Coordinates of C-alpha atoms in Angstrom, one line a residue:
M804 CA -17.6 -66.5 123.7
S805 CA -15.3 -69.4 123.4
D806 CA -11.6 -69.3 124.1
E807 CA -11.0 -69.6 120.4
Q808 CA -13.0 -66.5 119.6
R809 CA -11.7 -64.4 122.5
P810 CA -8.5 -62.4 122.0
R811 CA -5.7 -62.9 124.4
S812 CA -5.1 -59.2 124.9
S813 CA -5.1 -56.0 122.9
H814 CA -1.6 -56.1 121.5
A815 CA 0.4 -56.2 118.3
R816 CA 3.0 -58.9 117.5
R817 CA 6.0 -58.2 115.3
P818 CA 5.5 -60.5 112.3
L819 CA 8.0 -63.2 111.4
S820 CA 8.6 -64.6 108.0
G821 CA 5.9 -67.0 106.8
P822 CA 2.1 -66.7 106.6
A823 CA 0.8 -63.6 108.3
P824 CA -1.6 -64.5 111.1
T825 CA -4.5 -62.7 112.6
R826 CA -3.4 -62.8 116.2
R827 CA -6.4 -61.1 117.9
T828 CA -8.4 -64.2 117.3
R829 CA -5.7 -66.6 118.2
V830 CA -6.9 -69.9 119.6
R831 CA -5.8 -71.8 122.7
W832 CA -6.7 -75.2 121.4
G833 CA -3.2 -76.1 120.2
R834 CA -2.0 -77.2 123.6
V835 CA -4.3 -80.2 123.6
V836 CA -2.5 -81.8 120.8
G837 CA 0.6 -82.1 122.8
I838 CA -1.2 -84.2 125.3
A839 CA -1.8 -86.7 122.5
S840 CA 1.7 -86.5 121.2
M841 CA 3.3 -88.6 123.9
A842 CA 0.4 -91.0 123.6
L843 CA 1.1 -91.2 119.8
V844 CA 4.7 -92.3 120.5
V845 CA 3.5 -94.9 123.0
V846 CA 0.8 -96.2 120.6
L847 CA 3.2 -96.4 117.6
V848 CA 6.1 -98.1 119.4
V849 CA 4.0 -100.6 121.4
S850 CA 2.0 -101.5 118.3
V851 CA 5.2 -102.6 116.6
G852 CA 5.4 -105.4 119.1
G853 CA 2.1 -106.8 117.8
T854 CA 2.1 -107.0 114.0
Y855 CA 5.3 -105.8 112.3
L856 CA 3.8 -105.4 108.8
Y857 CA 0.6 -103.6 110.1
A858 CA 2.7 -101.2 112.2
R859 CA 5.0 -100.5 109.2
F860 CA 1.9 -99.8 107.1
R861 CA 0.6 -97.3 109.7
Y862 CA 4.1 -95.7 109.9
S863 CA 4.1 -95.2 106.1
Q864 CA 1.0 -93.0 106.5
V865 CA 2.8 -90.6 108.8
K866 CA 3.8 -87.3 107.1
K867 CA 7.6 -86.7 107.2
V868 CA 9.3 -83.3 107.2
S869 CA 13.0 -82.5 106.7
I870 CA 14.7 -80.9 109.8
P871 CA 18.4 -81.1 109.0
H872 CA 19.7 -79.4 112.1
L873 CA 18.5 -81.9 114.7
T874 CA 21.1 -83.2 117.1
Q875 CA 22.3 -86.6 116.1
Q876 CA 22.5 -89.4 118.6
V877 CA 26.0 -90.6 119.4
S878 CA 24.7 -94.2 119.5
S879 CA 21.5 -96.1 120.0
L880 CA 22.3 -96.3 123.7
S881 CA 22.7 -92.5 124.1
P882 CA 19.8 -90.5 125.5
M883 CA 17.1 -89.2 123.1
T884 CA 15.0 -86.0 123.4
I885 CA 11.9 -85.7 121.3
L886 CA 10.2 -82.4 120.7
L887 CA 6.4 -82.8 120.9
I888 CA 4.4 -79.9 119.6
G889 CA 0.8 -79.0 118.9
N890 CA 0.3 -77.0 115.7
N891 CA -2.6 -74.6 116.0
S892 CA -2.9 -74.1 112.2
R893 CA -6.6 -74.1 111.0
Q894 CA -5.7 -74.7 107.4
V895 CA -5.4 -78.5 107.9
L896 CA -8.6 -79.0 109.9
S897 CA -11.8 -80.6 108.7
S898 CA -14.9 -78.5 108.5
S899 CA -17.1 -81.0 110.5
N900 CA -17.0 -78.7 113.5
G901 CA -17.7 -75.5 111.6
C902 CA -15.8 -72.7 113.2
V903 CA -15.7 -74.1 116.7
F904 CA -11.9 -74.1 116.6
G905 CA -11.8 -70.7 114.8
C906 CA -12.5 -70.2 111.1
K907 CA -9.7 -70.8 108.6
S908 CA -10.4 -67.5 106.9
A909 CA -9.9 -65.6 110.1
I910 CA -6.9 -67.4 111.6
G911 CA -3.8 -67.9 109.5
G912 CA -0.2 -69.0 110.2
A913 CA 0.9 -71.8 112.5
R914 CA 2.1 -71.8 116.1
S915 CA 3.1 -74.3 118.7
D916 CA 0.6 -73.6 121.5
V917 CA 2.1 -76.7 123.2
T918 CA 5.8 -77.2 123.4
M919 CA 6.7 -80.4 125.3
L920 CA 9.9 -82.4 125.4
A921 CA 10.2 -86.1 126.1
H922 CA 13.7 -87.4 127.3
L923 CA 14.3 -91.1 127.0
D924 CA 17.5 -92.7 128.4
P925 CA 18.0 -96.2 127.0
A926 CA 20.8 -96.9 129.6
T927 CA 18.5 -96.4 132.6
G928 CA 15.1 -97.0 130.9
S929 CA 13.9 -93.7 132.3
V930 CA 11.5 -91.2 130.7
S931 CA 10.9 -87.5 131.7
L932 CA 8.8 -84.7 130.3
L933 CA 9.5 -81.0 130.2
S934 CA 7.0 -78.3 129.2
I935 CA 8.1 -74.9 127.9
P936 CA 5.5 -72.2 128.4
R937 CA 4.3 -71.0 125.0
D938 CA 4.7 -67.3 125.9
L939 CA 8.4 -67.6 126.9
F940 CA 10.1 -64.6 125.2
L941 CA 13.3 -65.7 123.5
P942 CA 15.5 -64.7 120.6
V943 CA 14.2 -66.4 117.4
P944 CA 17.0 -67.6 115.1
G945 CA 16.7 -66.1 111.6
T946 CA 15.1 -62.9 112.9
N947 CA 16.5 -59.7 114.4
H948 CA 14.5 -59.7 117.6
Q949 CA 12.9 -61.7 120.3
Q950 CA 9.5 -63.3 120.2
R951 CA 7.3 -65.8 121.9
V952 CA 8.6 -69.3 121.5
D953 CA 5.4 -70.5 119.9
D954 CA 5.8 -68.0 117.1
A955 CA 9.0 -69.7 115.9
L956 CA 6.9 -72.4 114.3
N957 CA 5.4 -69.8 112.0
V958 CA 8.9 -69.6 110.4
G959 CA 9.1 -73.4 110.3
P960 CA 9.8 -76.5 112.3
Q961 CA 13.6 -75.9 112.0
A962 CA 13.3 -72.4 113.5
L963 CA 11.4 -73.8 116.5
V964 CA 14.0 -76.6 117.0
D965 CA 16.8 -74.0 116.6
T966 CA 15.2 -71.7 119.2
I967 CA 15.1 -74.4 121.9
Q968 CA 18.5 -75.8 121.1
Q969 CA 20.3 -72.5 120.8
D970 CA 18.4 -70.5 123.5
L971 CA 17.8 -73.1 126.2
G972 CA 20.7 -75.4 125.4
I973 CA 18.5 -78.5 125.1
P974 CA 19.5 -81.0 122.3
I975 CA 16.7 -82.3 120.2
N976 CA 17.0 -85.6 118.4
H977 CA 13.5 -86.0 116.9
F978 CA 10.4 -84.0 116.2
V979 CA 6.7 -85.0 116.4
E980 CA 3.9 -82.6 115.5
L981 CA 0.1 -83.0 115.7
N982 CA -2.8 -80.8 114.9
F983 CA -5.8 -80.9 117.2
D984 CA -8.4 -82.2 114.8
T985 CA -7.8 -85.7 116.0
F986 CA -7.9 -85.2 119.8
Q987 CA -11.6 -85.8 120.3
A988 CA -11.7 -88.8 118.0
V989 CA -8.8 -90.4 119.8
V990 CA -10.4 -90.0 123.2
N991 CA -13.8 -91.2 121.9
S992 CA -12.2 -94.2 120.1
L993 CA -10.8 -95.2 123.5
G994 CA -14.3 -95.1 125.0
G995 CA -13.5 -91.9 126.9
V996 CA -11.4 -91.4 130.0
N997 CA -12.2 -91.2 133.8
M998 CA -10.9 -88.5 136.0
Y999 CA -11.5 -87.6 139.6
F1000 CA -12.4 -83.9 140.4
P1001 CA -11.8 -83.0 144.0
N1002 CA -13.8 -79.8 143.6
P1003 CA -16.4 -78.6 141.1
V1004 CA -14.6 -76.6 138.4
K1005 CA -15.6 -74.5 135.4
D1006 CA -14.1 -72.3 132.7
S1007 CA -16.4 -70.3 130.5
Y1008 CA -13.6 -69.8 128.0
S1009 CA -13.0 -73.6 127.3
L1010 CA -16.7 -74.4 128.1
L1011 CA -15.6 -76.7 131.0
N1012 CA -18.4 -77.3 133.5
V1013 CA -18.1 -80.0 136.2
P1014 CA -20.8 -79.1 138.8
T1015 CA -20.0 -81.8 141.3
A1016 CA -16.9 -83.4 142.8
G1017 CA -16.2 -87.1 142.2
C1018 CA -15.1 -89.5 139.5
H1019 CA -16.5 -88.5 136.1
H1020 CA -16.4 -90.0 132.6
L1021 CA -15.2 -87.6 129.9
N1022 CA -15.9 -87.9 126.2
G1023 CA -13.6 -86.3 123.7
F1024 CA -15.3 -82.9 123.8
Q1025 CA -15.2 -82.8 127.6
A1026 CA -11.6 -84.0 127.8
L1027 CA -10.7 -81.2 125.4
A1028 CA -12.4 -78.7 127.7
V1029 CA -10.2 -79.9 130.6
V1030 CA -6.9 -79.7 128.8
R1031 CA -7.8 -76.4 127.2
S1032 CA -8.7 -74.7 130.5
R1033 CA -6.5 -71.6 131.2
H1034 CA -9.1 -69.6 133.2
L1035 CA -10.2 -72.2 135.7
Y1036 CA -12.4 -71.6 138.7
Y1037 CA -12.8 -74.2 141.5
Y1038 CA -15.5 -74.2 144.2
A1039 CA -14.2 -74.3 147.8
N1040 CA -15.3 -72.9 151.1
G1041 CA -18.7 -71.8 149.8
S1042 CA -17.5 -69.7 146.9
W1043 CA -15.8 -69.9 143.5
Q1044 CA -12.1 -69.4 143.6
Y1045 CA -9.8 -68.4 140.7
D1046 CA -6.7 -70.4 139.8
G1047 CA -4.7 -67.5 138.7
L1048 CA -1.7 -69.1 137.0
G1049 CA -3.3 -69.5 133.6
D1050 CA -1.0 -71.4 131.2
L1051 CA 1.2 -72.8 134.0
S1052 CA -1.8 -74.3 135.8
R1053 CA -3.0 -75.8 132.5
I1054 CA 0.5 -77.4 131.9
R1055 CA 0.2 -79.0 135.4
R1056 CA -3.3 -80.3 134.6
D1057 CA -2.2 -81.5 131.1
H1058 CA 0.7 -83.5 132.6
E1059 CA -1.8 -85.3 134.8
F1060 CA -4.3 -85.8 131.9
L1061 CA -1.4 -87.2 129.8
K1062 CA -0.8 -89.9 132.4
V1063 CA -4.5 -90.8 132.5
L1064 CA -4.7 -90.9 128.7
A1065 CA -1.5 -93.0 128.2
K1066 CA -2.8 -95.5 130.8
Q1067 CA -6.0 -95.8 128.9
V1068 CA -4.2 -96.3 125.6
L1069 CA -2.0 -99.0 127.1
S1070 CA -4.7 -100.8 129.0
Q1071 CA -7.5 -100.7 126.5
G1072 CA -6.4 -99.2 123.2
L1073 CA -3.9 -101.9 122.4
S1074 CA -5.6 -104.9 123.9
N1075 CA -8.5 -104.7 121.3
P1076 CA -7.2 -104.9 117.7
I1077 CA -10.3 -103.0 116.4
T1078 CA -9.8 -100.2 119.0
A1079 CA -6.1 -100.1 118.3
N1080 CA -6.7 -99.7 114.6
T1081 CA -9.1 -96.9 115.2
V1082 CA -6.8 -95.0 117.5
L1083 CA -3.8 -95.4 115.1
S1084 CA -5.9 -94.4 112.1
D1085 CA -7.1 -91.2 113.9
M1086 CA -3.5 -90.3 114.8
V1087 CA -1.4 -91.2 111.8
H1088 CA -3.3 -89.0 109.4
N1089 CA -2.8 -85.9 111.5
V1090 CA 0.8 -86.3 112.6
T1091 CA 4.2 -85.2 111.2
V1092 CA 7.6 -86.5 112.3
D1093 CA 11.1 -85.6 111.2
S1094 CA 12.3 -87.7 108.2
G1095 CA 15.1 -89.2 110.4
F1096 CA 12.6 -90.6 112.9
G1097 CA 12.6 -94.0 111.2
F1098 CA 10.6 -97.1 111.8
S1099 CA 13.7 -99.0 113.1
T1100 CA 14.2 -96.2 115.7
M1101 CA 10.6 -96.6 116.9
L1102 CA 11.1 -100.4 117.0
S1103 CA 14.1 -100.0 119.3
L1104 CA 12.0 -97.8 121.5
V1105 CA 9.6 -100.7 122.0
Q1106 CA 12.3 -103.0 123.2
K1107 CA 13.8 -100.4 125.6
F1108 CA 10.8 -98.7 127.1
R1109 CA 7.9 -101.2 127.0
S1110 CA 7.9 -101.6 130.7
V1111 CA 7.9 -97.9 131.7
H1112 CA 5.1 -97.1 134.1
V1113 CA 3.5 -93.9 132.9
S1114 CA 2.5 -92.9 136.5
T1115 CA 6.1 -92.7 137.5
I1116 CA 7.3 -90.4 134.7
P1117 CA 8.6 -87.2 136.2
T1118 CA 7.2 -84.0 134.7
Y1119 CA 8.8 -80.5 134.8
T1120 CA 7.9 -77.0 133.7
L1121 CA 10.5 -74.2 133.3
P1122 CA 10.2 -71.6 136.1
I1123 CA 9.4 -68.2 134.6
V1124 CA 8.9 -64.5 135.5
Y1125 CA 5.7 -62.8 134.4
A1126 CA 5.9 -59.6 132.3
N1127 CA 2.4 -58.2 131.9
N1128 CA 1.5 -55.7 129.1
Y1129 CA 5.0 -56.2 127.7
V1130 CA 6.2 -53.4 125.4
Y1131 CA 9.2 -54.5 123.3
Q1132 CA 10.6 -52.3 120.5
G1133 CA 7.5 -50.1 120.7
A1134 CA 5.0 -52.9 120.2
N1135 CA 2.7 -54.1 123.0
Y1136 CA 3.0 -57.9 123.2
G1137 CA 0.4 -58.3 126.0
D1138 CA 1.4 -60.8 128.7
V1139 CA 4.6 -62.7 128.1
V1140 CA 6.9 -64.7 130.4
L1141 CA 10.7 -64.4 130.7
P1142 CA 13.4 -66.9 131.7
A1143 CA 14.5 -67.3 135.3
Q1144 CA 18.2 -68.2 135.7
P1145 CA 19.7 -70.1 137.4
L1146 CA 16.5 -72.0 138.1
D1147 CA 15.8 -72.8 134.5
Q1148 CA 19.3 -74.3 134.2
Q1149 CA 18.6 -76.5 137.2
V1150 CA 15.3 -77.7 135.9
V1151 CA 16.7 -78.5 132.5
A1152 CA 19.6 -80.5 134.1
K1153 CA 17.1 -82.4 136.2
F1154 CA 15.0 -83.2 133.1
L1155 CA 18.0 -84.4 131.2
G1156 CA 19.3 -86.4 134.1
E1157 CA 22.6 -84.4 134.2
T1158 CA 24.7 -83.1 137.1
L1159 CA 25.3 -79.4 137.0
P1160 CA 29.0 -78.8 136.2
A1161 CA 31.3 -76.7 138.3
K1162 CA 31.4 -73.0 137.2
P1163 CA 35.0 -72.3 136.2
S1164 CA 36.2 -68.8 135.5
S1165 CA 37.1 -68.1 131.9
T1166 CA 39.6 -66.0 130.0
T1167 CA 37.1 -65.7 127.1
P1168 CA 36.7 -62.1 126.0
V1169 CA 33.2 -60.7 126.7
S1170 CA 31.8 -57.6 125.1
V1171 CA 29.1 -56.1 127.3
I1172 CA 26.2 -54.1 125.9
D1173 CA 24.0 -52.0 128.2
A1174 CA 20.4 -52.6 127.1
S1175 CA 18.9 -51.6 130.4
G1176 CA 19.2 -47.8 130.3
N1177 CA 21.1 -48.1 133.6
P1178 CA 24.8 -47.8 132.7
S1179 CA 26.0 -47.9 136.3
G1180 CA 24.2 -51.2 136.9
T1181 CA 25.7 -52.7 133.7
A1182 CA 29.1 -51.4 134.8
H1183 CA 28.6 -53.2 138.1
V1184 CA 27.8 -56.5 136.3
A1185 CA 30.9 -56.1 134.1
S1186 CA 33.0 -55.5 137.3
L1187 CA 31.6 -58.7 138.8
L1188 CA 32.5 -60.6 135.6
R1189 CA 36.1 -59.3 135.8
Q1190 CA 36.3 -60.4 139.4
A1191 CA 35.1 -63.9 138.4
G1192 CA 37.9 -64.1 135.8
W1193 CA 36.1 -63.1 132.6
Q1194 CA 38.0 -60.7 130.2
V1195 CA 35.5 -57.9 129.7
S1196 CA 36.7 -56.3 126.5
G1197 CA 34.5 -53.3 126.6
I1198 CA 31.1 -51.8 127.5
S1199 CA 28.8 -50.1 124.9
A1200 CA 25.2 -49.2 124.9
M1201 CA 22.1 -49.7 122.8
P1202 CA 18.5 -48.3 123.0
T1203 CA 16.4 -49.9 125.7
Q1204 CA 13.9 -52.3 124.2
A1205 CA 11.5 -52.8 127.1
A1206 CA 10.8 -51.7 130.7
L1207 CA 11.9 -55.2 131.9
T1208 CA 14.8 -56.0 129.5
E1209 CA 15.8 -59.6 129.0
S1210 CA 19.5 -60.3 129.0
V1211 CA 20.9 -62.4 126.2
V1212 CA 24.3 -64.2 126.1
Y1213 CA 25.2 -64.2 122.4
Y1214 CA 27.8 -66.7 121.1
H1215 CA 29.1 -67.6 117.6
P1216 CA 27.0 -70.4 116.0
G1217 CA 28.4 -73.8 117.0
Q1218 CA 29.9 -72.5 120.3
L1219 CA 26.9 -73.1 122.5
A1220 CA 29.0 -74.7 125.3
L1221 CA 31.0 -71.4 125.5
G1222 CA 27.8 -69.4 125.8
Q1223 CA 26.5 -71.7 128.5
R1224 CA 29.6 -71.2 130.6
L1225 CA 28.8 -67.5 130.9
A1226 CA 25.1 -68.0 131.3
D1227 CA 25.9 -70.4 134.1
E1228 CA 27.5 -67.5 136.0
L1229 CA 24.4 -65.3 135.7
S1230 CA 21.1 -64.9 137.5
G1231 CA 18.0 -63.1 136.3
T1232 CA 16.0 -63.0 133.1
V1233 CA 18.8 -64.5 131.0
A1234 CA 18.6 -66.4 127.7
L1235 CA 21.1 -67.7 125.2
G1236 CA 21.3 -66.8 121.5
A1237 CA 23.5 -67.7 118.5
N1238 CA 24.7 -64.8 116.5
S1239 CA 27.1 -65.0 113.5
S1240 CA 28.3 -61.4 114.2
V1241 CA 29.9 -62.5 117.4
P1242 CA 33.6 -63.4 116.7
V1243 CA 34.6 -67.1 117.1
G1244 CA 35.9 -67.7 120.7
S1245 CA 34.2 -64.5 122.0
L1246 CA 30.9 -63.7 123.7
T1247 CA 28.6 -60.7 123.9
L1248 CA 26.4 -60.1 126.9
Q1249 CA 23.4 -57.9 126.1
A1250 CA 22.7 -56.9 129.7
G1251 CA 19.2 -56.1 130.7
N1252 CA 17.9 -54.6 133.9
A1253 CA 17.3 -57.9 135.8
V1254 CA 20.7 -59.6 135.7
S1255 CA 23.5 -60.3 138.2
L1256 CA 26.1 -62.9 139.0
W1257 CA 24.9 -66.1 140.7
A1258 CA 26.8 -67.1 143.7
P1259 CA 25.1 -70.2 145.1
P1260 CA 25.5 -71.2 148.7
A1261 CA 27.5 -74.4 149.6
K1262 CA 24.3 -76.4 149.3
F1263 CA 21.5 -74.9 147.2
A1264 CA 18.4 -74.7 149.3
T1265 CA 15.6 -74.9 146.7
A1266 CA 14.7 -78.6 146.2
L1267 CA 13.1 -79.2 142.9
S1268 CA 10.7 -81.7 144.5
T1269 CA 9.2 -79.1 146.8
V1270 CA 8.9 -75.9 144.7
A1271 CA 5.3 -75.1 144.0
P1272 CA 3.0 -72.5 142.4
T1273 CA 3.5 -69.0 143.7
L1274 CA 1.5 -66.2 142.2
S1275 CA 3.4 -63.2 141.0
S1276 CA 1.9 -60.0 142.4
S1277 CA 1.9 -58.6 138.9
K1278 CA -0.3 -61.4 137.4
P1279 CA -3.8 -60.1 136.9
S1280 CA -7.0 -61.9 137.9
P1281 CA -10.1 -61.8 135.8
T1282 CA -13.4 -60.5 137.0
P1283 CA -14.9 -63.2 139.3
S1284 CA -17.6 -65.3 137.7
T1285 CA -20.8 -66.4 139.2
S1286 CA -22.6 -69.7 139.0
T1287 CA -25.9 -71.2 139.9
S1288 CA -24.6 -74.8 140.0
S1289 CA -24.9 -76.7 143.3
P1290 CA -21.5 -78.2 144.1
G1291 CA -21.6 -81.7 145.3
A1292 CA -19.1 -83.7 147.4
S1293 CA -17.4 -87.0 147.0
A1294 CA -14.6 -88.9 148.6
R1295 CA -11.1 -88.2 147.3
P1296 CA -9.5 -91.3 145.8
S1297 CA -6.4 -91.0 147.9
P1298 CA -4.5 -88.3 149.9
S1299 CA -2.2 -86.3 147.7
T1300 CA 0.7 -84.2 148.6
S1301 CA -0.4 -80.6 148.5
P1302 CA 2.1 -78.2 146.9
T1303 CA 4.2 -76.2 149.4
V1304 CA 6.0 -73.0 148.7
S1305 CA 9.7 -73.1 149.1
P1306 CA 11.0 -70.1 151.1
H1307 CA 14.4 -70.3 149.6
L1308 CA 14.0 -68.4 146.3
P1309 CA 17.1 -66.5 145.4
S1310 CA 16.8 -62.9 146.5
Q1311 CA 17.8 -61.7 143.0
M1312 CA 14.7 -63.2 141.5
P1313 CA 11.5 -61.8 143.0
G1314 CA 8.3 -62.8 141.2
V1315 CA 9.6 -66.2 140.0
V1316 CA 6.7 -68.7 139.4
F1317 CA 7.1 -72.4 139.7
T1318 CA 4.9 -75.4 139.1
S1319 CA 5.3 -78.5 141.1
K1320 CA 5.1 -82.1 139.9
N1321 CA 2.1 -82.6 142.1
P1322 CA -1.4 -81.5 141.1
A1323 CA -3.0 -78.7 143.0
P1324 CA -5.7 -79.7 145.5
W1325 CA -8.4 -78.8 143.1
D1326 CA -6.9 -80.4 139.9
P1327 CA -8.5 -83.5 138.4
V1328 CA -6.5 -86.7 138.9
A1329 CA -6.9 -90.3 138.0
C1330 CA -9.9 -92.1 139.5
V1331 CA -9.4 -95.1 141.8
P1332 CA -9.4 -98.2 139.5
G1333 CA -12.8 -99.7 139.3
A1334 CA -14.6 -96.7 140.8
P1335 CA -17.9 -95.9 139.2
A1336 CA -17.8 -92.8 137.0
T1337 CA -20.6 -90.4 136.5
P1338 CA -21.1 -89.2 132.9
L1339 CA -20.9 -85.4 132.4
T1340 CA -23.6 -83.7 130.4
F1341 CA -22.0 -80.5 129.0
G1342 CA -21.0 -80.3 125.4
P1343 CA -22.7 -81.0 122.0

């Protein structure tokens, strides 16, 4: 059974407005389109430097969508953040592959299985990437409850933009959306890509099957199997080992694949006009951008970021906390992930190139609501807030929504900065949320059962460059698979820094999972330039 046909888990999702999906057959293919999204921006902006009229013609073929609540740039020299998403809607796909991606009649709605942000700073010429795990459980603007972040797209692009801006405090200036129908065609039009596999790997869900280590040539289908893989096994020490971090591991591998793909686009796809035309044609017919992302803006990107080296782009992923078999408001949502403050705040600041501000006390009135079912614990948090200078106006209670209840700092729309001041004081599974019922100039803390005040030491000990994957004890592993393949061996292209686990995690946050910027020892990486690549045989 393919990953597209296999249900994630036996659970119900609370429906949002918009088309009603059939979630039990929900497909994982959407993430792959985000890998092409950054490549699209690279291809479009660099092609402008070649033939102006041709590039303008291709730009005219791109579908535009109105997203009125994007953050406006102060000037052309101010930083820009682009939201890159992969829409898993089946309704826009061609029928050439039958139901390999899931049948249109069985899978409705639209979700962002990939949610990636690209931050470009014209002043420094720097670019960085941040991935948001698709199962991150957050308040969705326009609804009365929390939901996975990928479900916000089912309401519409504006709802997804609002969720990220209002809940995570990340300003978004532009929007790029791809479906995955084009992924294989783009890779194939480039002549495929080469990747080095330090270990044999396989994934029966994504149909990945690399029986030998070494540098291998991937066609579009095989590249798709790599970036889809969420249930990867690698062969080491005489047996198959399971990489148990699922979507987080796939994000790590996708970041590496993106660099390989972008190098291929830049080195080959643009040097040959015929190839460039094919790549652009495959992309522009399956891409949507916000109506404000104009041709002149893309032209300015060419001038400012033409010399960026893809291999040096830093990549980040939000740290999270696993919540398995998550029951929220009586519905079982299966496996979700929750925010991890203050670590998320630190990663976002690193991604945006900002320095974390000091945490001043505030005289802002804060209404505290106990959502944990533990009134004494919430009273303790309220007491700590008072000691920190916050004016706690009262404590009330609401029914507990889940066994592990996420805390939310609600602020009046337009007063995000005020909400961030309080969120900056907290540690635990804490998110932000805009709510028009909160009075102007006030805040409401819906306190869950994993929240406290954050009191960092004089010098915070967790260096973002060294944090690495650590498996939460609650994360389940699937039944081990068997294989009859004979693993081979090959020289590794170059020594890489193996991830190391930082021992300095805040004691308030057990179970936090990180991903590092370095591939795991078994992850595929770029081949040594000029190295011979062995074609793989799996796939149609």
